PDB file of C-alpha atoms and ligand atoms in Angstrom:
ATOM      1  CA  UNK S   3     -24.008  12.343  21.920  1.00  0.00           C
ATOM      2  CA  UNK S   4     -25.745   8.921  21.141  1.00  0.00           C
ATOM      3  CA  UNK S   5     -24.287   7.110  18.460  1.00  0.00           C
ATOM      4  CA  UNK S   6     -25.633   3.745  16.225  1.00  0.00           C
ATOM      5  CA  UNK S   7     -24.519   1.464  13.824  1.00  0.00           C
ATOM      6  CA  UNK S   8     -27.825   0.052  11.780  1.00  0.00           C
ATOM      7  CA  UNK S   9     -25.571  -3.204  10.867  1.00  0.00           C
ATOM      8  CA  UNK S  10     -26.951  -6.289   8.360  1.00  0.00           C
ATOM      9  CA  UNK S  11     -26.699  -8.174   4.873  1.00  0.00           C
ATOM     10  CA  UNK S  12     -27.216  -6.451   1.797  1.00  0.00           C
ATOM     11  CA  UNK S  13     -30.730  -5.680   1.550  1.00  0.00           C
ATOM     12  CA  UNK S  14     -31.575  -5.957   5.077  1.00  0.00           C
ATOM     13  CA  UNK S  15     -33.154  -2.842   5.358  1.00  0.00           C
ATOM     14  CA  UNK S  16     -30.237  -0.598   6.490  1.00  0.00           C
ATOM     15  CA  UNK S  17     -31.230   2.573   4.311  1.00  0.00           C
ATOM     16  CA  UNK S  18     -35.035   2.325   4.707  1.00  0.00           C
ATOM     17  CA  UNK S  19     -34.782   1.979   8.631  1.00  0.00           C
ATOM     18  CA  UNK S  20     -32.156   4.755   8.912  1.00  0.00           C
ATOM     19  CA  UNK S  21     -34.262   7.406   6.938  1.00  0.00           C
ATOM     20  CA  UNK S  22     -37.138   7.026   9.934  1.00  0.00           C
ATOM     21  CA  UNK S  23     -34.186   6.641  13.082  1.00  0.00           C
ATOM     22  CA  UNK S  24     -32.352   9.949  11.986  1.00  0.00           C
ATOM     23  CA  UNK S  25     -36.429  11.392  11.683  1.00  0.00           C
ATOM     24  CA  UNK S  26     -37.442  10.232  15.212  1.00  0.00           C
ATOM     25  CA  UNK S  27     -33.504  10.540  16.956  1.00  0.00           C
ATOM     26  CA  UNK S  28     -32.394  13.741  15.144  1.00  0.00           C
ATOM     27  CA  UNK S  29     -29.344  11.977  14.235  1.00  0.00           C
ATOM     28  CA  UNK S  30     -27.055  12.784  11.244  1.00  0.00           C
ATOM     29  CA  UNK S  31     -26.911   9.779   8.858  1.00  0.00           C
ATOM     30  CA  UNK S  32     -23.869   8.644   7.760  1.00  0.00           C
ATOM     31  CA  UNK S  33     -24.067   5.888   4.680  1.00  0.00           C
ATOM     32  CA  UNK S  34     -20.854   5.453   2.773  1.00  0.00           C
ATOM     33  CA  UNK S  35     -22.910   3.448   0.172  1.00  0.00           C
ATOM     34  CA  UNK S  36     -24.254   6.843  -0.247  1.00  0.00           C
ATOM     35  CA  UNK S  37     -21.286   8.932  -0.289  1.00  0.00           C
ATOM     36  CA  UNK S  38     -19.684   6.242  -2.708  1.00  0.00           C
ATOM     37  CA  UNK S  39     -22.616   6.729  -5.083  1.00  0.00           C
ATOM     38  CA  UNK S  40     -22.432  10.679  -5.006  1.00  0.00           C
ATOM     39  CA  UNK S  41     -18.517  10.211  -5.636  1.00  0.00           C
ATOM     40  CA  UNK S  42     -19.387   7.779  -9.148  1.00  0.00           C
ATOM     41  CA  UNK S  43     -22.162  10.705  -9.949  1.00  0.00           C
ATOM     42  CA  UNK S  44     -19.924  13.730  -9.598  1.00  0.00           C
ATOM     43  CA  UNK S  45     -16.873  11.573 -11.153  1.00  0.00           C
ATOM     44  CA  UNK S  46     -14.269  12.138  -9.378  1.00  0.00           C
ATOM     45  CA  UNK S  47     -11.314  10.143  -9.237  1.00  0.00           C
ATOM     46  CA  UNK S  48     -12.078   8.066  -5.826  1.00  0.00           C
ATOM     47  CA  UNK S  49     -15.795   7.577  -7.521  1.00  0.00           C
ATOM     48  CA  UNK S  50     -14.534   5.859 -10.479  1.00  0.00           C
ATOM     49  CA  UNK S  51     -11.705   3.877  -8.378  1.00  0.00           C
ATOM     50  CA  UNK S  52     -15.090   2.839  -6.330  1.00  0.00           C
ATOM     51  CA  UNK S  53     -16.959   2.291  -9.057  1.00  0.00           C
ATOM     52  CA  UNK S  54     -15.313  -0.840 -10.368  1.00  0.00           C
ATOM     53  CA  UNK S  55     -15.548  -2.930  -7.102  1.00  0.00           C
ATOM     54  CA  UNK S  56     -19.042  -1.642  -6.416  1.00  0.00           C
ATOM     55  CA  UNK S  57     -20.201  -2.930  -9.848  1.00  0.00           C
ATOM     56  CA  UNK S  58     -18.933  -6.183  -8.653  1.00  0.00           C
ATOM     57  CA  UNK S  59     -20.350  -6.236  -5.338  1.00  0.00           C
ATOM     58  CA  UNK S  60     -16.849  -6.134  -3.524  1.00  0.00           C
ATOM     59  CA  UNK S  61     -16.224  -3.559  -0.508  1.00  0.00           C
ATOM     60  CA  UNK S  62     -13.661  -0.734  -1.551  1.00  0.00           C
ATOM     61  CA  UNK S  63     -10.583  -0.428   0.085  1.00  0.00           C
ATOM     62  CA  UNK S  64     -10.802   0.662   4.116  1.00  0.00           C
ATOM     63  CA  UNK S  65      -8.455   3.487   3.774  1.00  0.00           C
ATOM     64  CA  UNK S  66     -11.219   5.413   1.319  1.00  0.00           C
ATOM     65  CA  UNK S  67     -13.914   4.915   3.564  1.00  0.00           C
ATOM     66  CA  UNK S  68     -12.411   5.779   6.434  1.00  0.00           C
ATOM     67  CA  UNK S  69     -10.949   9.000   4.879  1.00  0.00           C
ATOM     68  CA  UNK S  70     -14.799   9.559   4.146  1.00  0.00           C
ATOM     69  CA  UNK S  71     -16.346   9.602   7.329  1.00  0.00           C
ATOM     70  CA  UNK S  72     -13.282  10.821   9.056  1.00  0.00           C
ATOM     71  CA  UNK S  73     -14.438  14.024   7.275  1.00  0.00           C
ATOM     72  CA  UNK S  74     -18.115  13.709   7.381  1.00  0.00           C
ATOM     73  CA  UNK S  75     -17.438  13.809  11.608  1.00  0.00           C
ATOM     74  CA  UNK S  76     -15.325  16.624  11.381  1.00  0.00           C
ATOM     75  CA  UNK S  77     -18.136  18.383   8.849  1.00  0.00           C
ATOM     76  CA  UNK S  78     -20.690  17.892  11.586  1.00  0.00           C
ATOM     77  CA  UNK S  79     -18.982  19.385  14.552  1.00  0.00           C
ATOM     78  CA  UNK S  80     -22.399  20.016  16.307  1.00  0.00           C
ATOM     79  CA  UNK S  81     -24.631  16.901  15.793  1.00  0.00           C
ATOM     80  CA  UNK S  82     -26.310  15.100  18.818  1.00  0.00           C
ATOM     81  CA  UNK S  83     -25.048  11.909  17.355  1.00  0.00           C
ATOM     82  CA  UNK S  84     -24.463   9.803  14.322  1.00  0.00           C
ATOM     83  CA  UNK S  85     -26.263   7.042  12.218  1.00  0.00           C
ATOM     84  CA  UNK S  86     -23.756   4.595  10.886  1.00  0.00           C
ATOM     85  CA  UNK S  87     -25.506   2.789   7.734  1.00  0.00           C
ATOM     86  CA  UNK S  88     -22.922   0.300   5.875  1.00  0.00           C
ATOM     87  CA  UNK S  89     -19.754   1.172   7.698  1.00  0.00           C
ATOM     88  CA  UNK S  90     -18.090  -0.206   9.577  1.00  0.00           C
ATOM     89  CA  UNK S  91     -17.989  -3.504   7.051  1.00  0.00           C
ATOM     90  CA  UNK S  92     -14.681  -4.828   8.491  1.00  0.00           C
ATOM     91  CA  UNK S  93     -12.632  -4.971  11.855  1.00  0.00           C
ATOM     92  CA  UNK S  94     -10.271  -2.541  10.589  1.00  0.00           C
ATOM     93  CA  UNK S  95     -13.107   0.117   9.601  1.00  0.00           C
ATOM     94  CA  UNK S  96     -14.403  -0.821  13.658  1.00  0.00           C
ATOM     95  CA  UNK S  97     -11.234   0.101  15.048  1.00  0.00           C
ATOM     96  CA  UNK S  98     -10.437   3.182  13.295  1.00  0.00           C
ATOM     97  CA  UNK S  99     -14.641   4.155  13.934  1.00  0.00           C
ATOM     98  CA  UNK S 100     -13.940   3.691  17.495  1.00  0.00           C
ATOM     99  CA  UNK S 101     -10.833   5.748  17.400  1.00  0.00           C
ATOM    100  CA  UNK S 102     -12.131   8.777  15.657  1.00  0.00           C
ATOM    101  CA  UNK S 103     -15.057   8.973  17.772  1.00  0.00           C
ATOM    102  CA  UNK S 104     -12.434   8.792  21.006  1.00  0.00           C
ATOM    103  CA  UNK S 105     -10.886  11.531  19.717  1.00  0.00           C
ATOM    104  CA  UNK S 106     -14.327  13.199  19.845  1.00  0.00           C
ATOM    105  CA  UNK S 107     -14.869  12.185  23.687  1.00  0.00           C
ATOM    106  CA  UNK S 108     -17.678  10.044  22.080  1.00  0.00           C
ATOM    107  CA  UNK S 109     -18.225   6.012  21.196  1.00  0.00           C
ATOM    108  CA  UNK S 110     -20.950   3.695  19.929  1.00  0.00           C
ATOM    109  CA  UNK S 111     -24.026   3.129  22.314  1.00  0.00           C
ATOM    110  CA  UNK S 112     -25.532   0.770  20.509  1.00  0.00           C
ATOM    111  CA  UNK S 113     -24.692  -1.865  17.193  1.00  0.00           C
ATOM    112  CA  UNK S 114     -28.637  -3.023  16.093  1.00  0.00           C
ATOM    113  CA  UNK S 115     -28.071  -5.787  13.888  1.00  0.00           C
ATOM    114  CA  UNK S 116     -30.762  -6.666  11.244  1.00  0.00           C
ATOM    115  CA  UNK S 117     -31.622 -10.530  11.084  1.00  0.00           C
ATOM    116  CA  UNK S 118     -33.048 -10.954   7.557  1.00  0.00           C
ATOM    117  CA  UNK S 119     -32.889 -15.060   5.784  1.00  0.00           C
ATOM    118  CA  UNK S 120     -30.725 -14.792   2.495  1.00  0.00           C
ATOM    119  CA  UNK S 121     -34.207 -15.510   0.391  1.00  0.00           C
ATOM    120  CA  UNK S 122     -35.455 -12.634   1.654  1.00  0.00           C
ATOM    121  CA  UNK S 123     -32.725 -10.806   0.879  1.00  0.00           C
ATOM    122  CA  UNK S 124     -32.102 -11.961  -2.989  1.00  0.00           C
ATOM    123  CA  UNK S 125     -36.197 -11.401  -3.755  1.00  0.00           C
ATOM    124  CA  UNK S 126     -35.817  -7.424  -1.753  1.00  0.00           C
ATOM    125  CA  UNK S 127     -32.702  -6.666  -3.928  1.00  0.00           C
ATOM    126  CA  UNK S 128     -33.829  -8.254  -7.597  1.00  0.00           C
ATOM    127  CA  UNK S 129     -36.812  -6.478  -6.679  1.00  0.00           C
ATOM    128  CA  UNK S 130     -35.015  -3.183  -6.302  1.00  0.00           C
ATOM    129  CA  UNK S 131     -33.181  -4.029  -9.297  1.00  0.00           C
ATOM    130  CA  UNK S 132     -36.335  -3.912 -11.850  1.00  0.00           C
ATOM    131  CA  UNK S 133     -36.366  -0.233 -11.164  1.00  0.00           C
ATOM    132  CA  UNK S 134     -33.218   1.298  -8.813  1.00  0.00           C
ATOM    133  CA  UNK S 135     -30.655   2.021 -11.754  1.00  0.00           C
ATOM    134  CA  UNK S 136     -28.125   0.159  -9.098  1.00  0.00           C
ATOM    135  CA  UNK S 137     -25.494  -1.555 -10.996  1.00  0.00           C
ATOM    136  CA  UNK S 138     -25.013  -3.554  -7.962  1.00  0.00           C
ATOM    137  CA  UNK S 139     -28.483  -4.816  -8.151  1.00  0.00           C
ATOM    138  CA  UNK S 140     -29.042  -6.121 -11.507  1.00  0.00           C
ATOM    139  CA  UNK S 141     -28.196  -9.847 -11.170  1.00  0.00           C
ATOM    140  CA  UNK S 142     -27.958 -12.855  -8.700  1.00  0.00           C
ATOM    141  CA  UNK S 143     -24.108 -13.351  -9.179  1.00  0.00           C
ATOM    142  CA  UNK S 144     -23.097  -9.925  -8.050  1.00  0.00           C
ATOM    143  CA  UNK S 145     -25.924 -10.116  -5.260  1.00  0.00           C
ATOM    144  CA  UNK S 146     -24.252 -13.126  -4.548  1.00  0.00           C
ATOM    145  CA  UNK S 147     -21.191 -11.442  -4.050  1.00  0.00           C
ATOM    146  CA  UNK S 148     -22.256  -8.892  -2.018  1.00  0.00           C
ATOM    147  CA  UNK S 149     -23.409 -11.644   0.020  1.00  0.00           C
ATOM    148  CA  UNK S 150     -20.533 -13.113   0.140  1.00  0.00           C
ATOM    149  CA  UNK S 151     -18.348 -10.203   0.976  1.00  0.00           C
ATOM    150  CA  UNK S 152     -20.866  -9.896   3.853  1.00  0.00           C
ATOM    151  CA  UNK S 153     -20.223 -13.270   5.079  1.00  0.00           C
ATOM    152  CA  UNK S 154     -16.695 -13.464   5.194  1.00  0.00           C
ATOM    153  CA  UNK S 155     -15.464  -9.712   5.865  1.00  0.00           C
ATOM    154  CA  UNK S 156     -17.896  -7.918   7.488  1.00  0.00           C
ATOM    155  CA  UNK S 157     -19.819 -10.432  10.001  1.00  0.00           C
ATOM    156  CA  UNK S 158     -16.331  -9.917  12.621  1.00  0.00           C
ATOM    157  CA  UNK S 159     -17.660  -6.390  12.807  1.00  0.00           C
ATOM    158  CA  UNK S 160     -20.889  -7.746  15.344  1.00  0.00           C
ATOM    159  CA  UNK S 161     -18.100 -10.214  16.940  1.00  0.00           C
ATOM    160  CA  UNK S 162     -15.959  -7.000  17.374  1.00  0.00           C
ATOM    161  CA  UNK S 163     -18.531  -5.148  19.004  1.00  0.00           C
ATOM    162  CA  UNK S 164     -19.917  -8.484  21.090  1.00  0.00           C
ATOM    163  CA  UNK S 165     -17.013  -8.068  23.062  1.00  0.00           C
ATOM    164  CA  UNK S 166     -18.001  -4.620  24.277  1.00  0.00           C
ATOM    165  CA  UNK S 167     -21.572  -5.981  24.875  1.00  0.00           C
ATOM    166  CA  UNK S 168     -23.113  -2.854  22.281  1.00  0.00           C
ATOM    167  CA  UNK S 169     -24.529  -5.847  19.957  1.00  0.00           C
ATOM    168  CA  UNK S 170     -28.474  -6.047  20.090  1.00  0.00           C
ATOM    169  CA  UNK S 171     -29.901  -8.839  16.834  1.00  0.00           C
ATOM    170  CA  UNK S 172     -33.424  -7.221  15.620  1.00  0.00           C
ATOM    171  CA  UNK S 173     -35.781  -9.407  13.472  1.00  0.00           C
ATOM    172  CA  UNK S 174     -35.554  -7.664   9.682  1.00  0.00           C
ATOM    173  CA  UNK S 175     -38.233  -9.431   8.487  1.00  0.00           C
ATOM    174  CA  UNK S 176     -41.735  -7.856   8.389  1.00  0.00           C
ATOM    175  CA  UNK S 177     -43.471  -4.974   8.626  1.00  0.00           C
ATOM    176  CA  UNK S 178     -40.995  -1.720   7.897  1.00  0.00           C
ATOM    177  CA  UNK S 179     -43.187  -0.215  10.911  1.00  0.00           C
ATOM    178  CA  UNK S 180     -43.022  -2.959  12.959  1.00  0.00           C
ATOM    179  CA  UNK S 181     -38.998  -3.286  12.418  1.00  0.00           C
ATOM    180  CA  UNK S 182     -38.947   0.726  13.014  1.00  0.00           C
ATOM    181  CA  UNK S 183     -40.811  -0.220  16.461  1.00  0.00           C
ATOM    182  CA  UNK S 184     -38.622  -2.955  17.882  1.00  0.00           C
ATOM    183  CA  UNK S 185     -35.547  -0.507  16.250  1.00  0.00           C
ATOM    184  CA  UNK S 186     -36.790   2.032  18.908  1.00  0.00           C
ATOM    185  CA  UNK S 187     -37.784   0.243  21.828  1.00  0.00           C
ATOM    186  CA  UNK S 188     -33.505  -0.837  21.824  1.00  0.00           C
ATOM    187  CA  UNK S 189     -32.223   2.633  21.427  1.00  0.00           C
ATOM    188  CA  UNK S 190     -35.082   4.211  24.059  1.00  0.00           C
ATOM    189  CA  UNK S 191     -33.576   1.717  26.573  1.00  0.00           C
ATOM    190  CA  UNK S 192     -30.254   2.450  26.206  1.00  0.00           C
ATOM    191  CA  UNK S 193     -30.983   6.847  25.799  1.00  0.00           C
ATOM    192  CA  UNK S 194     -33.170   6.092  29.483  1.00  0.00           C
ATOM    193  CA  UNK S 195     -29.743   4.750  30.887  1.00  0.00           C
TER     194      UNK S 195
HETATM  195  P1  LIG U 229     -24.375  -0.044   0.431  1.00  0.00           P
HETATM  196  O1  LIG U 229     -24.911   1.112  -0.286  1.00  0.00           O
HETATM  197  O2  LIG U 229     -24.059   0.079   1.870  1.00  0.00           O
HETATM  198  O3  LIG U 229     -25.357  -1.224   0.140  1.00  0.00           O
HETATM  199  P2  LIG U 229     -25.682  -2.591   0.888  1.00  0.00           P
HETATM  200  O4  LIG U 229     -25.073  -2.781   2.231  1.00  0.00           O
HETATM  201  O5  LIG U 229     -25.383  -3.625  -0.121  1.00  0.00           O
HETATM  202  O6  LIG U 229     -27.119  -2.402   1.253  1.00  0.00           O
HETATM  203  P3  LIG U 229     -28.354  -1.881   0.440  1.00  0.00           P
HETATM  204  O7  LIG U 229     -28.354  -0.417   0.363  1.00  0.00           O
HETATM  205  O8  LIG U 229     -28.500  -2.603  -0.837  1.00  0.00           O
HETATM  206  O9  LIG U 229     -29.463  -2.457   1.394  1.00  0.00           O
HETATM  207  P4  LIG U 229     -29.969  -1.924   2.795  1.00  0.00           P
HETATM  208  O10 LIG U 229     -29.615  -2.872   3.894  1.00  0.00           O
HETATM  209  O11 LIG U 229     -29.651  -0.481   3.004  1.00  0.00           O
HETATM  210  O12 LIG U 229     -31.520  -2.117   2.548  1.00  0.00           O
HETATM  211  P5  LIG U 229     -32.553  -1.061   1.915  1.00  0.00           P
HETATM  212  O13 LIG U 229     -33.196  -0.282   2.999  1.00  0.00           O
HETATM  213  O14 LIG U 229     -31.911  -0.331   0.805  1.00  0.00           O
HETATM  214  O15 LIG U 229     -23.018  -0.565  -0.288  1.00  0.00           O
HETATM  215  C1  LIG U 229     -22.917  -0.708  -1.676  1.00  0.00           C
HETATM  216  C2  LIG U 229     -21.469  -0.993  -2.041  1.00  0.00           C
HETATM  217  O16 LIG U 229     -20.643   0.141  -1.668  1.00  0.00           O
HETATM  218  C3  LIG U 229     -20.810  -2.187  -1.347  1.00  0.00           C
HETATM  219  O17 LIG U 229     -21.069  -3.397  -2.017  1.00  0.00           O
HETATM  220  C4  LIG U 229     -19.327  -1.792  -1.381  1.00  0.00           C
HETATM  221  O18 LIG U 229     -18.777  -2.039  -2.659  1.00  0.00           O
HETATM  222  C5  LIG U 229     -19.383  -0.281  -1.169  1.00  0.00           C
HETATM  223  N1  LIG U 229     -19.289   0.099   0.250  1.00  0.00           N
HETATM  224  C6  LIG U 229     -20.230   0.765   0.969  1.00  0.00           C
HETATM  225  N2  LIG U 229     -19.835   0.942   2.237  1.00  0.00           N
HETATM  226  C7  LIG U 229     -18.593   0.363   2.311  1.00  0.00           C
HETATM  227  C8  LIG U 229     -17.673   0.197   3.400  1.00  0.00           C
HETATM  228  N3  LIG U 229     -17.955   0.658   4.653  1.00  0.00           N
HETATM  229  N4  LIG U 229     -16.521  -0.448   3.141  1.00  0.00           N
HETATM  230  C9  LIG U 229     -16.221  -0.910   1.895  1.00  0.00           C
HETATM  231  N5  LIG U 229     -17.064  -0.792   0.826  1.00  0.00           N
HETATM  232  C10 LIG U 229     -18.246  -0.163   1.053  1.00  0.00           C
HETATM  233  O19 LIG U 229     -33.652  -2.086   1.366  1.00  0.00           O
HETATM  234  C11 LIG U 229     -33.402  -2.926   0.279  1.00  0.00           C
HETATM  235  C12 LIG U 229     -34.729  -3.146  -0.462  1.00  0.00           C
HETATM  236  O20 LIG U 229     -35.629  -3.838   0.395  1.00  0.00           O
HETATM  237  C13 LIG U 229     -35.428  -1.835  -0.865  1.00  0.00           C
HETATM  238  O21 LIG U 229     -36.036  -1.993  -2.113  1.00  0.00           O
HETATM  239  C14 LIG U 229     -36.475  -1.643   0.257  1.00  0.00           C
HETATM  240  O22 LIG U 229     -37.586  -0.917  -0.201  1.00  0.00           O
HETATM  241  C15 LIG U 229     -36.820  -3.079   0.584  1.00  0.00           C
HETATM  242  N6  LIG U 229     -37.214  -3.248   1.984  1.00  0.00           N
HETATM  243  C16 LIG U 229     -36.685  -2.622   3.061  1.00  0.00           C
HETATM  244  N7  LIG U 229     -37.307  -3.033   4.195  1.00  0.00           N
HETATM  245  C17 LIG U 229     -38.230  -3.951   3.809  1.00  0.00           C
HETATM  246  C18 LIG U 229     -39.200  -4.739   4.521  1.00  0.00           C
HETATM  247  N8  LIG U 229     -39.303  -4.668   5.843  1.00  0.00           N
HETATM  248  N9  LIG U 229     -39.981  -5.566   3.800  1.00  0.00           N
HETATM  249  C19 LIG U 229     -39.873  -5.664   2.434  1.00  0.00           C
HETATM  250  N10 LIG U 229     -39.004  -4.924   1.713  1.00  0.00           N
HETATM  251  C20 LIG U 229     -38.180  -4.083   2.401  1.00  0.00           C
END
């Protein structure tokens, strides 16, 4: 099993990379921004706790997402790995990841990190905004606090997996090919090993 978290800021390119890694690897992708957002469609109670924080660009509570993927793994029993896309956002979410995958006789192989300059990122998600029906994308303040959330809870996630020596920073910044490229050339080095 060969497993990867696609790590970075809002609007870094997370979702749009993962769609052609899980293509190419034959990995199952696991977004909890995605889950969350089927949970708010269907309405169910944990989709309109979510809801309120996601409208304000704050990260949910760890014990929801956790609960979430916790089952996703054990709805996948016979995948050839996993494609971790927003989670984990904190060090608690890293721990409990690494835990449930021990208990799977798996880990993470690799944590690719997308490098993308906060202008970038505001013009990619107003952008997004014009047409994506995303609450969270409709204006600069909650951007901002998605941002935000980013840079204060979530950035201890690539320190947390620094230690372990699974981090690899990617330029997020150009072409989506050429990102996809550079994506692949870390994860074919580390599947050769
Ligand atoms: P989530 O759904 O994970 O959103 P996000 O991290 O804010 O990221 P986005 O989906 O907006 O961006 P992305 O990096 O995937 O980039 P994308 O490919 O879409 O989370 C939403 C909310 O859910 C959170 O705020 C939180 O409340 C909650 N949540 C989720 N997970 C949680 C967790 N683990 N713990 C707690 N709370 C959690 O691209 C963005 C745009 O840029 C697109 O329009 C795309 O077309 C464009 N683009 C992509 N690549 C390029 C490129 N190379 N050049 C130009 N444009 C590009």
């Amino acid at each position: 099993m060969f497993n990867i978290i696609l790590f970075g800021p809002p609007g870094s390119g997370k979702g749009t990379q993962s769609e052609k890694i899980i293509a190419a690897y034959g990995l199952i992708h696991l977004s909890t921004g995605d889950i969350l957002r089927r949970e708010i469609s269907a309405g169910t109670p944990l989709g309109l706790e979510a809801k309120s924080l996601m409208d304000k660009g704050i990260l949910v509570p760890d014990e929801v997402v956790v609960g979430m993927i916790s089952s996703a793994l054990d709805n996948n029993p016979g995948a050839k790995g996993f494609l971790f896309d927003g989670f984990p956002r904190t060090e608690a979410q890293s721990i409990a990841l690494d835990k449930l995958l021990a208990e799977k006789n798996t880990a993470i192989g690799v944590v690719l990190a997308l490098d993308v300059s906060r202008d970038e990122l505001l013009k990619r998600l107003l952008h997004r905004g014009l047409t994506s029906g995303r609450s969270d994308d409709t204006n600069e303040t909650i951007i901002s606090n998605r941002i935000v959330e980013y840079q204060t809870k979530t950035t201890v996630v690539a320190n947390y997996y620094s230690k372990f020596d699974k981090v690899v920073q990617v330029k997020g910044e150009g072409t989506v090919d050429d990102i996809f490229n550079a994506l692949s050339s870390e994860i074919n080095k580390r599947l050769s090993n």
